[in-house]
Short mmCIF file of C-alpha atoms in Angstrom, two decimals:
data_model
loop_
_atom_site.label_atom_id
_atom_site.label_comp_id
_atom_site.label_asym_id
_atom_site.label_seq_id
_atom_site.Cartn_x
_atom_site.Cartn_y
_atom_site.Cartn_z
CA MET A 1 0.00 0.00 0.00
CA ASN A 2 2.83 2.39 0.86
CA LYS A 3 4.50 1.56 -2.42
CA LYS A 4 1.37 2.54 -4.38
CA ILE A 5 1.12 5.86 -2.53
CA MET A 6 4.76 6.59 -3.21
CA ALA A 7 4.29 5.87 -6.92
CA VAL A 8 1.34 8.22 -7.17
CA LEU A 9 3.19 10.98 -5.35
CA THR A 10 6.15 10.58 -7.66
CA ILE A 11 3.92 10.91 -10.74
CA LEU A 12 2.24 14.02 -9.31
CA LEU A 13 5.62 15.58 -8.56
CA LEU A 14 6.81 14.99 -12.14
CA VAL A 15 3.64 16.61 -13.54
CA VAL A 16 4.12 19.69 -11.36
CA VAL A 17 7.77 20.06 -12.38
CA ALA A 18 6.87 19.74 -16.07
CA GLY A 19 4.17 22.37 -15.72
CA ILE A 20 6.54 24.81 -14.07
CA TYR A 21 9.08 24.29 -16.86
CA ILE A 22 6.54 24.87 -19.64
CA PHE A 23 5.21 27.98 -17.93
CA SER A 24 8.69 29.47 -17.53
CA GLN A 25 9.50 28.89 -21.21
CA THR A 26 6.27 30.58 -22.30
CA GLN A 27 7.05 33.62 -20.18
CA THR A 28 10.54 33.88 -21.65
CA LYS A 29 9.14 34.03 -25.21
CA THR A 30 6.26 36.41 -24.57
CA GLU A 31 7.83 38.92 -22.20
CA PRO A 32 10.16 41.41 -23.95
CA ALA A 33 13.65 41.54 -22.60
CA THR A 34 15.17 44.80 -21.44
CA SER A 35 17.91 46.37 -23.56
CA SER A 36 20.61 45.07 -21.25
CA GLU A 37 19.16 41.56 -21.27
CA SER A 38 18.85 41.69 -25.07
CA SER A 39 22.49 42.61 -25.55
CA THR A 40 23.54 39.87 -23.12
CA GLU A 41 21.39 37.11 -24.55
CA THR A 42 21.79 37.88 -28.29
CA SER A 43 23.67 35.14 -30.09
CA SER A 44 26.97 35.83 -31.84
CA SER A 45 25.36 35.38 -35.28
CA GLU A 46 22.69 37.97 -34.45
CA GLU A 47 25.40 40.40 -33.32
CA THR A 48 27.03 40.10 -36.76
CA VAL A 49 23.77 41.02 -38.49
CA ILE A 50 23.24 44.03 -36.27
CA GLU A 51 26.77 45.31 -36.83
CA THR A 52 26.45 44.89 -40.62
CA GLU A 53 23.17 46.81 -40.70
CA THR A 54 24.68 49.65 -38.67
CA THR A 55 27.65 49.93 -41.04
CA GLU A 56 25.38 50.06 -44.10
CA THR A 57 23.33 52.84 -42.53
CA VAL A 58 26.44 54.93 -41.90
CA ASP A 59 27.72 54.54 -45.50
CA ASP A 60 24.32 54.91 -47.12
CA GLY A 61 23.95 57.81 -49.57
CA PRO A 62 24.53 58.70 -53.24
CA ILE A 63 28.08 58.03 -54.32
CA VAL A 64 28.31 61.42 -56.06
CA ASP A 65 27.48 63.23 -52.81
CA ARG A 66 30.06 61.19 -50.92
CA LEU A 67 32.77 61.85 -53.50
CA LEU A 68 32.07 65.59 -53.50
CA GLU A 69 32.50 65.67 -49.74
CA GLU A 70 35.79 63.75 -49.90
CA MET A 71 37.44 65.50 -52.86
CA THR A 72 40.03 68.22 -52.44
CA LEU A 73 39.75 71.53 -54.28
CA GLU A 74 42.49 70.43 -56.68
CA GLU A 75 40.65 67.19 -57.42
CA LYS A 76 37.43 69.06 -58.14
CA VAL A 77 39.08 71.43 -60.60
CA GLY A 78 40.93 68.57 -62.28
CA GLN A 79 37.66 66.73 -62.89
CA LEU A 80 36.61 69.53 -65.24
CA PHE A 81 39.43 68.83 -67.69
CA PHE A 82 38.79 66.38 -70.53
CA VAL A 83 42.16 66.66 -72.23
CA ARG A 84 44.13 65.44 -75.19
CA VAL A 85 46.43 62.63 -74.13
CA PRO A 86 49.83 64.34 -73.67
CA GLU A 87 52.85 63.04 -75.55
CA THR A 88 54.82 62.63 -72.31
CA ASN A 89 54.02 62.09 -68.62
CA GLN A 90 50.69 60.53 -69.45
CA LEU A 91 50.33 58.65 -66.16
CA GLU A 92 52.05 61.27 -64.03
CA ASP A 93 49.79 64.08 -65.24
CA ILE A 94 46.67 62.10 -64.41
CA GLN A 95 47.85 62.03 -60.81
CA THR A 96 49.39 65.50 -60.64
CA TYR A 97 46.40 67.34 -62.11
CA HIS A 98 43.60 64.91 -61.09
CA LEU A 99 42.30 64.96 -64.67
CA GLY A 100 38.70 64.13 -65.42
CA GLY A 101 39.38 62.28 -68.64
CA TYR A 102 41.49 61.68 -71.72
CA VAL A 103 40.51 62.24 -75.36
CA LEU A 104 42.27 59.90 -77.79
CA PHE A 105 43.48 61.39 -81.06
CA GLY A 106 45.11 59.72 -84.08
CA ARG A 107 48.60 59.67 -82.63
CA ASP A 108 47.34 57.79 -79.58
CA VAL A 109 46.02 54.82 -81.54
CA GLU A 110 47.89 54.67 -84.85
CA ASN A 111 50.41 51.99 -83.85
CA GLU A 112 48.26 50.09 -81.39
CA THR A 113 46.92 46.56 -81.51
CA SER A 114 43.67 45.59 -79.90
CA ASP A 115 45.45 44.23 -76.82
CA SER A 116 47.90 47.12 -76.51
CA LEU A 117 45.18 49.77 -76.73
CA LYS A 118 43.11 48.03 -74.06
CA GLN A 119 46.20 47.83 -71.85
CA LYS A 120 47.05 51.49 -72.45
CA ILE A 121 43.57 52.59 -71.41
CA ALA A 122 43.63 50.23 -68.43
CA ASP A 123 46.94 51.80 -67.35
CA TYR A 124 45.39 55.27 -67.56
CA GLN A 125 42.52 54.14 -65.36
CA ALA A 126 44.82 52.45 -62.86
CA ALA A 127 46.78 55.69 -62.45
CA SER A 128 43.69 57.70 -61.50
CA ASN A 129 42.03 57.86 -58.09
CA LEU A 130 38.70 58.55 -59.79
CA PRO A 131 37.74 56.70 -62.99
CA LEU A 132 38.62 58.66 -66.12
CA LEU A 133 36.16 59.51 -68.87
CA ILE A 134 37.79 58.19 -72.06
CA GLY A 135 36.63 59.63 -75.37
CA ALA A 136 37.55 59.48 -79.05
CA ASP A 137 35.96 61.23 -82.04
CA GLU A 138 34.17 58.49 -83.96
CA GLU A 139 31.68 60.36 -86.10
CA GLY A 140 32.46 58.17 -89.11
CA GLY A 141 33.61 59.24 -92.56
CA THR A 142 36.09 62.11 -92.40
CA VAL A 143 36.41 62.02 -88.60
CA THR A 144 37.54 58.73 -87.10
CA ARG A 145 40.19 57.71 -84.60
CA ILE A 146 40.31 54.04 -83.65
CA SER A 147 38.60 52.85 -86.84
CA HIS A 148 41.34 54.52 -88.89
CA ASN A 149 43.63 51.75 -87.61
CA PRO A 150 42.80 48.35 -89.23
CA ASN A 151 44.35 46.59 -86.24
CA LEU A 152 41.58 48.01 -84.09
CA VAL A 153 38.57 48.05 -86.42
CA GLU A 154 38.55 46.03 -89.62
CA THR A 155 36.82 48.69 -91.70
CA PRO A 156 36.72 52.45 -90.97
CA PHE A 157 33.35 53.70 -89.78
CA ALA A 158 31.42 55.08 -92.75
CA SER A 159 29.93 58.56 -92.80
CA PRO A 160 26.30 59.04 -91.69
CA GLN A 161 25.41 60.19 -95.20
CA ALA A 162 26.80 57.02 -96.81
CA ILE A 163 25.04 54.76 -94.30
CA TYR A 164 21.73 56.57 -94.68
CA ALA A 165 21.92 56.45 -98.47
CA GLU A 166 22.50 52.70 -98.38
CA SER A 167 20.17 51.54 -95.60
CA GLY A 168 18.19 54.44 -94.13
CA TRP A 169 17.46 54.82 -90.44
CA GLU A 170 17.86 51.11 -89.78
CA GLY A 171 21.44 51.39 -91.03
CA ILE A 172 22.10 54.44 -88.84
CA VAL A 173 20.87 52.59 -85.74
CA ALA A 174 22.83 49.42 -86.59
CA ASP A 175 26.00 51.43 -87.20
CA THR A 176 25.57 53.30 -83.91
CA ARG A 177 25.15 50.05 -82.00
CA GLU A 178 28.23 48.57 -83.64
CA LYS A 179 30.30 51.65 -82.80
CA ALA A 180 29.10 51.61 -79.20
CA ALA A 181 29.97 47.93 -78.77
CA ILE A 182 33.49 48.44 -80.17
CA LEU A 183 34.10 51.55 -78.09
CA ASN A 184 32.87 49.86 -74.92
CA ASP A 185 35.11 46.88 -75.61
CA TYR A 186 38.18 49.13 -75.69
CA GLY A 187 37.16 51.02 -72.55
CA ILE A 188 36.09 54.18 -74.42
CA GLN A 189 32.91 55.57 -72.90
CA THR A 190 32.01 58.17 -75.52
CA GLY A 191 32.61 58.58 -79.25
CA LEU A 192 31.81 62.32 -79.15
CA PHE A 193 28.95 62.14 -81.64
CA PRO A 194 26.34 62.69 -83.18
CA VAL A 195 26.95 65.81 -85.25
CA ALA A 196 23.74 67.81 -84.83
CA ASP A 197 24.67 70.59 -87.26
CA VAL A 198 22.12 71.16 -90.02
CA ALA A 199 23.85 71.43 -93.41
CA THR A 200 22.39 70.90 -96.87
CA ASP A 201 25.01 72.80 -98.89
CA PRO A 202 27.78 70.43 -100.08
CA ASN A 203 30.16 73.40 -100.14
CA ALA A 204 29.78 74.06 -96.41
CA PHE A 205 32.76 73.11 -94.23
CA ILE A 206 30.68 70.94 -91.88
CA TYR A 207 28.53 69.27 -94.56
CA ASP A 208 30.50 66.01 -94.96
CA ARG A 209 30.33 65.39 -91.22
CA THR A 210 26.55 65.79 -91.02
CA ILE A 211 23.63 63.63 -92.11
CA GLY A 212 23.18 66.15 -94.96
CA LEU A 213 19.44 66.57 -94.37
CA ASP A 214 17.22 69.50 -93.47
CA THR A 215 16.16 70.44 -89.94
CA GLU A 216 13.54 67.70 -89.68
CA GLY A 217 15.83 65.01 -91.08
CA THR A 218 18.75 66.06 -88.88
CA SER A 219 16.48 66.03 -85.84
CA GLN A 220 15.45 62.46 -86.57
CA PHE A 221 19.06 61.45 -87.14
CA VAL A 222 20.08 62.87 -83.78
CA THR A 223 17.17 61.20 -82.03
CA GLU A 224 17.96 57.78 -83.54
CA VAL A 225 21.65 57.98 -82.63
CA VAL A 226 21.18 59.28 -79.08
CA THR A 227 18.54 56.64 -78.36
CA ALA A 228 20.75 53.83 -79.68
CA LEU A 229 23.75 55.07 -77.69
CA LYS A 230 21.71 55.26 -74.52
CA GLU A 231 20.45 51.71 -75.00
CA ALA A 232 24.07 50.58 -75.46
CA ASP A 233 25.30 52.43 -72.34
CA SER A 234 27.61 54.59 -74.44
CA GLY A 235 27.93 58.35 -74.03
CA SER A 236 26.41 60.80 -76.50
CA THR A 237 27.63 64.28 -77.41
CA LEU A 238 25.63 66.73 -79.52
CA LYS A 239 27.88 69.06 -81.49
CA HIS A 240 28.59 71.83 -82.43
CA PHE A 241 26.16 74.03 -80.50
CA PRO A 242 24.40 76.17 -81.58
CA GLY A 243 25.08 74.89 -85.11
CA TYR A 244 27.75 75.62 -87.73
CA GLY A 245 25.44 76.39 -90.62
CA ASN A 246 27.40 77.23 -93.77
CA ASN A 247 30.16 79.04 -91.90
CA ARG A 248 33.90 78.59 -92.34
CA ASP A 249 36.14 76.25 -90.34
CA SER A 250 37.06 77.59 -86.89
CA HIS A 251 39.95 75.13 -86.67
CA PHE A 252 41.94 77.67 -88.68
CA GLU A 253 40.46 81.11 -88.07
CA ILE A 254 38.09 83.19 -85.96
CA VAL A 255 34.62 82.65 -87.42
CA THR A 256 31.62 84.95 -87.00
CA ASP A 257 28.11 83.61 -87.65
CA ASP A 258 25.94 86.54 -88.75
CA ARG A 259 22.63 84.69 -88.91
CA SER A 260 19.71 86.04 -86.91
CA LEU A 261 18.53 84.36 -83.73
CA GLU A 262 15.23 83.61 -85.46
CA GLU A 263 17.05 81.70 -88.19
CA LEU A 264 18.98 79.69 -85.61
CA GLN A 265 15.78 78.93 -83.73
CA GLN A 266 14.03 77.73 -86.87
CA ASN A 267 16.88 75.93 -88.61
CA ASP A 268 19.58 74.83 -86.14
CA LEU A 269 18.31 74.61 -82.58
CA PRO A 270 15.53 72.04 -83.20
CA ALA A 271 18.09 69.28 -83.86
CA PHE A 272 19.77 69.99 -80.53
CA GLN A 273 16.39 70.13 -78.83
CA ALA A 274 15.54 66.74 -80.32
CA GLY A 275 18.77 65.27 -78.98
CA ILE A 276 18.16 66.71 -75.54
CA GLU A 277 14.66 65.28 -75.45
CA ALA A 278 16.07 61.89 -76.50
CA GLY A 279 18.34 61.96 -73.44
CA ALA A 280 21.69 63.26 -74.71
CA ASP A 281 24.41 63.16 -72.06
CA SER A 282 26.45 66.11 -73.23
CA VAL A 283 26.60 69.05 -75.62
CA LEU A 284 29.79 70.38 -77.21
CA VAL A 285 29.89 74.12 -77.88
CA SER A 286 31.62 75.57 -80.94
CA HIS A 287 34.13 78.43 -81.05
CA ASN A 288 32.09 80.40 -83.59
CA ILE A 289 31.08 83.93 -82.59
CA ILE A 290 27.27 83.98 -82.72
CA ALA A 291 26.64 87.64 -83.46
CA SER A 292 22.91 87.54 -82.74
CA VAL A 293 23.50 86.09 -79.27
CA ASP A 294 26.90 87.45 -78.23
CA PRO A 295 28.96 89.44 -80.76
CA ASP A 296 31.87 89.86 -78.36
CA ALA A 297 33.05 86.30 -77.66
CA PRO A 298 33.23 82.84 -79.21
CA ALA A 299 30.30 80.63 -78.21
CA SER A 300 32.52 78.37 -76.10
CA ILE A 301 33.32 81.20 -73.68
CA SER A 302 30.04 83.12 -73.99
CA PRO A 303 27.67 83.11 -70.98
CA ALA A 304 24.84 84.22 -73.26
CA VAL A 305 25.23 81.18 -75.54
CA HIS A 306 25.30 78.86 -72.53
CA GLN A 307 22.21 80.57 -71.17
CA LEU A 308 20.50 79.82 -74.49
CA LEU A 309 21.37 76.14 -74.07
CA ARG A 310 20.51 75.87 -70.39
CA GLU A 311 17.42 78.04 -70.14
CA ASP A 312 15.84 78.10 -73.60
CA LEU A 313 16.55 74.47 -74.48
CA GLY A 314 16.42 73.22 -70.89
CA PHE A 315 19.62 71.18 -70.96
CA ASP A 316 21.03 70.20 -67.56
CA GLY A 317 23.65 67.65 -68.60
CA VAL A 318 27.37 68.10 -69.23
CA VAL A 319 28.41 71.00 -71.46
CA MET A 320 31.93 70.93 -72.90
CA THR A 321 34.07 73.13 -75.09
CA ASP A 322 35.37 72.19 -78.48
CA ASP A 323 39.14 71.69 -78.61
CA MET A 324 40.67 74.80 -77.04
CA ASP A 325 43.66 74.70 -79.42
CA MET A 326 41.51 75.60 -82.43
CA ALA A 327 42.37 78.99 -83.91
CA GLY A 328 38.79 80.21 -83.54
CA LEU A 329 39.47 80.43 -79.81
CA ALA A 330 43.27 80.40 -79.51
CA ASP A 331 43.58 83.52 -81.70
CA PHE A 332 40.95 85.29 -79.58
CA ILE A 333 42.18 84.69 -76.03
CA SER A 334 45.26 83.24 -74.32
CA GLN A 335 45.10 79.58 -73.37
CA GLU A 336 45.76 80.43 -69.73
CA GLU A 337 42.74 82.71 -69.59
CA ALA A 338 40.59 80.53 -71.85
CA GLY A 339 40.18 77.68 -69.37
CA LEU A 340 38.80 79.99 -66.69
CA ALA A 341 36.63 81.87 -69.21
CA ALA A 342 35.12 78.57 -70.38
CA LEU A 343 34.14 77.56 -66.85
CA GLN A 344 32.83 81.02 -66.00
CA ALA A 345 30.67 80.91 -69.13
CA GLY A 346 29.03 77.67 -67.98
CA ASN A 347 31.03 74.76 -69.38
CA ASP A 348 31.48 71.67 -67.22
CA LEU A 349 34.36 70.16 -69.20
CA VAL A 350 37.31 71.91 -70.84
CA MET A 351 38.82 70.04 -73.80
CA SER A 352 42.39 71.23 -73.66
CA SER A 353 46.09 70.57 -74.12
CA SER A 354 47.11 73.49 -71.90
CA TYR A 355 45.78 72.16 -68.60
CA GLN A 356 49.20 72.51 -66.91
CA THR A 357 48.80 76.30 -66.95
CA GLN A 358 45.00 76.53 -66.98
CA ILE A 359 44.41 74.55 -63.78
CA PRO A 360 46.71 76.68 -61.56
CA TYR A 361 45.14 79.80 -63.09
CA ILE A 362 41.66 78.54 -62.13
CA LEU A 363 42.74 77.63 -58.60
CA GLN A 364 44.02 81.17 -58.17
CA ALA A 365 40.75 82.56 -59.56
CA ILE A 366 38.80 80.58 -56.96
CA GLU A 367 40.99 82.01 -54.21
CA ASP A 368 40.43 85.51 -55.62
CA GLY A 369 36.66 85.02 -55.81
CA GLU A 370 36.48 85.13 -59.62
CA TYR A 371 35.02 81.62 -59.92
CA SER A 372 32.71 80.46 -57.17
CA MET A 373 32.78 77.18 -55.27
CA GLU A 374 29.07 76.85 -55.98
CA GLN A 375 29.60 76.94 -59.74
CA LEU A 376 32.60 74.63 -59.44
CA GLU A 377 30.69 72.01 -57.47
CA THR A 378 27.68 72.21 -59.80
CA SER A 379 29.93 71.33 -62.73
CA VAL A 380 31.80 68.62 -60.85
CA ARG A 381 28.48 67.06 -59.86
CA ARG A 382 27.36 66.93 -63.51
CA VAL A 383 30.64 65.28 -64.54
CA LEU A 384 30.42 62.71 -61.76
CA GLN A 385 26.78 61.99 -62.54
CA TRP A 386 27.71 61.32 -66.16
CA LYS A 387 30.47 58.97 -65.05
CA GLU A 388 28.03 57.22 -62.73
CA ALA A 389 25.48 56.84 -65.55
CA LEU A 390 28.21 55.28 -67.72
CA GLY A 391 28.99 52.73 -65.01
CA LEU A 392 32.34 54.21 -64.06
CA LEU A 393 31.51 54.90 -60.40
CA GLU A 394 30.67 52.06 -58.07
CA GLU A 395 30.17 51.89 -54.31
#
């Protein structure tokens, strides 16, 4: 009898103990722990997650904003120079002047093979703290760089007029895609085209470089090319704002365009407007003096011409000068002064060979209050945003 009682008591005791255990576990799960208890009881794997999330929150933010905060004044000014590759000190100058990019000309590619050109461009990039914008004029026809070398491109890029005559807009789009693929393969982000100048006179200097159609046809050409470049992640550059017309060649002399503003608005500006609406990344400004807009300065250093582009056409992308060594500008103003004048006028990129003197001159102008930090940072932001859009900047 005593044994039976003991057995029953033992069973009852086990039930009570089990109930207490279950109750305590339920309370642990339902009652929130205090902050001190949480930090004590959190597992090591949970601590890793928390630390990772905290780090991401600290670093979170647009890469362009972060870069602007970290860059020195010298680095910011250097970013605004898209320069001809120098004949010497190519890697050293990238580091000394913090250059924004290199433009390849014929001499830079004439003896290269596919592998050697890729290595050369890779070396340029490796020398730079910030990725360089690499460009080369590849309009096709009379203006080519890499495709002039059969080691790099089997057949030179044909002119827009020849392609259009043979296969219409489909040919223009196919040619643009092919160019973009080849450029991207070499590490060249922009071919500095399309030519948006309207020219129907075969005797005009710019005619052979254009599509050779009227305003409507040129506008469609620009739209097709810009759209195809954007789809291929290759940079686009509308040139030569606000349009050459039938004027002479400013590579060799100071050129004055005497056409009225109304004529420009009806004939030339619509093609640039079409390119802007298609999503053009950049616009290149000519050195022609546009008498109806600013009779006192070449377009590339004229605030009034840049105001026309920014305000009337609503363009907020990168604006760059034509080559500063062209006589249309070089015979008008000293190279030292020209770089500053270009930035003051509203350019974001200076295409130059004289950056060694222009950059110190600009740094001094900033110190003297002649070029504001606000304008500088606005331009640097545009350049960095373009580089980001082209996939050059990564977190």
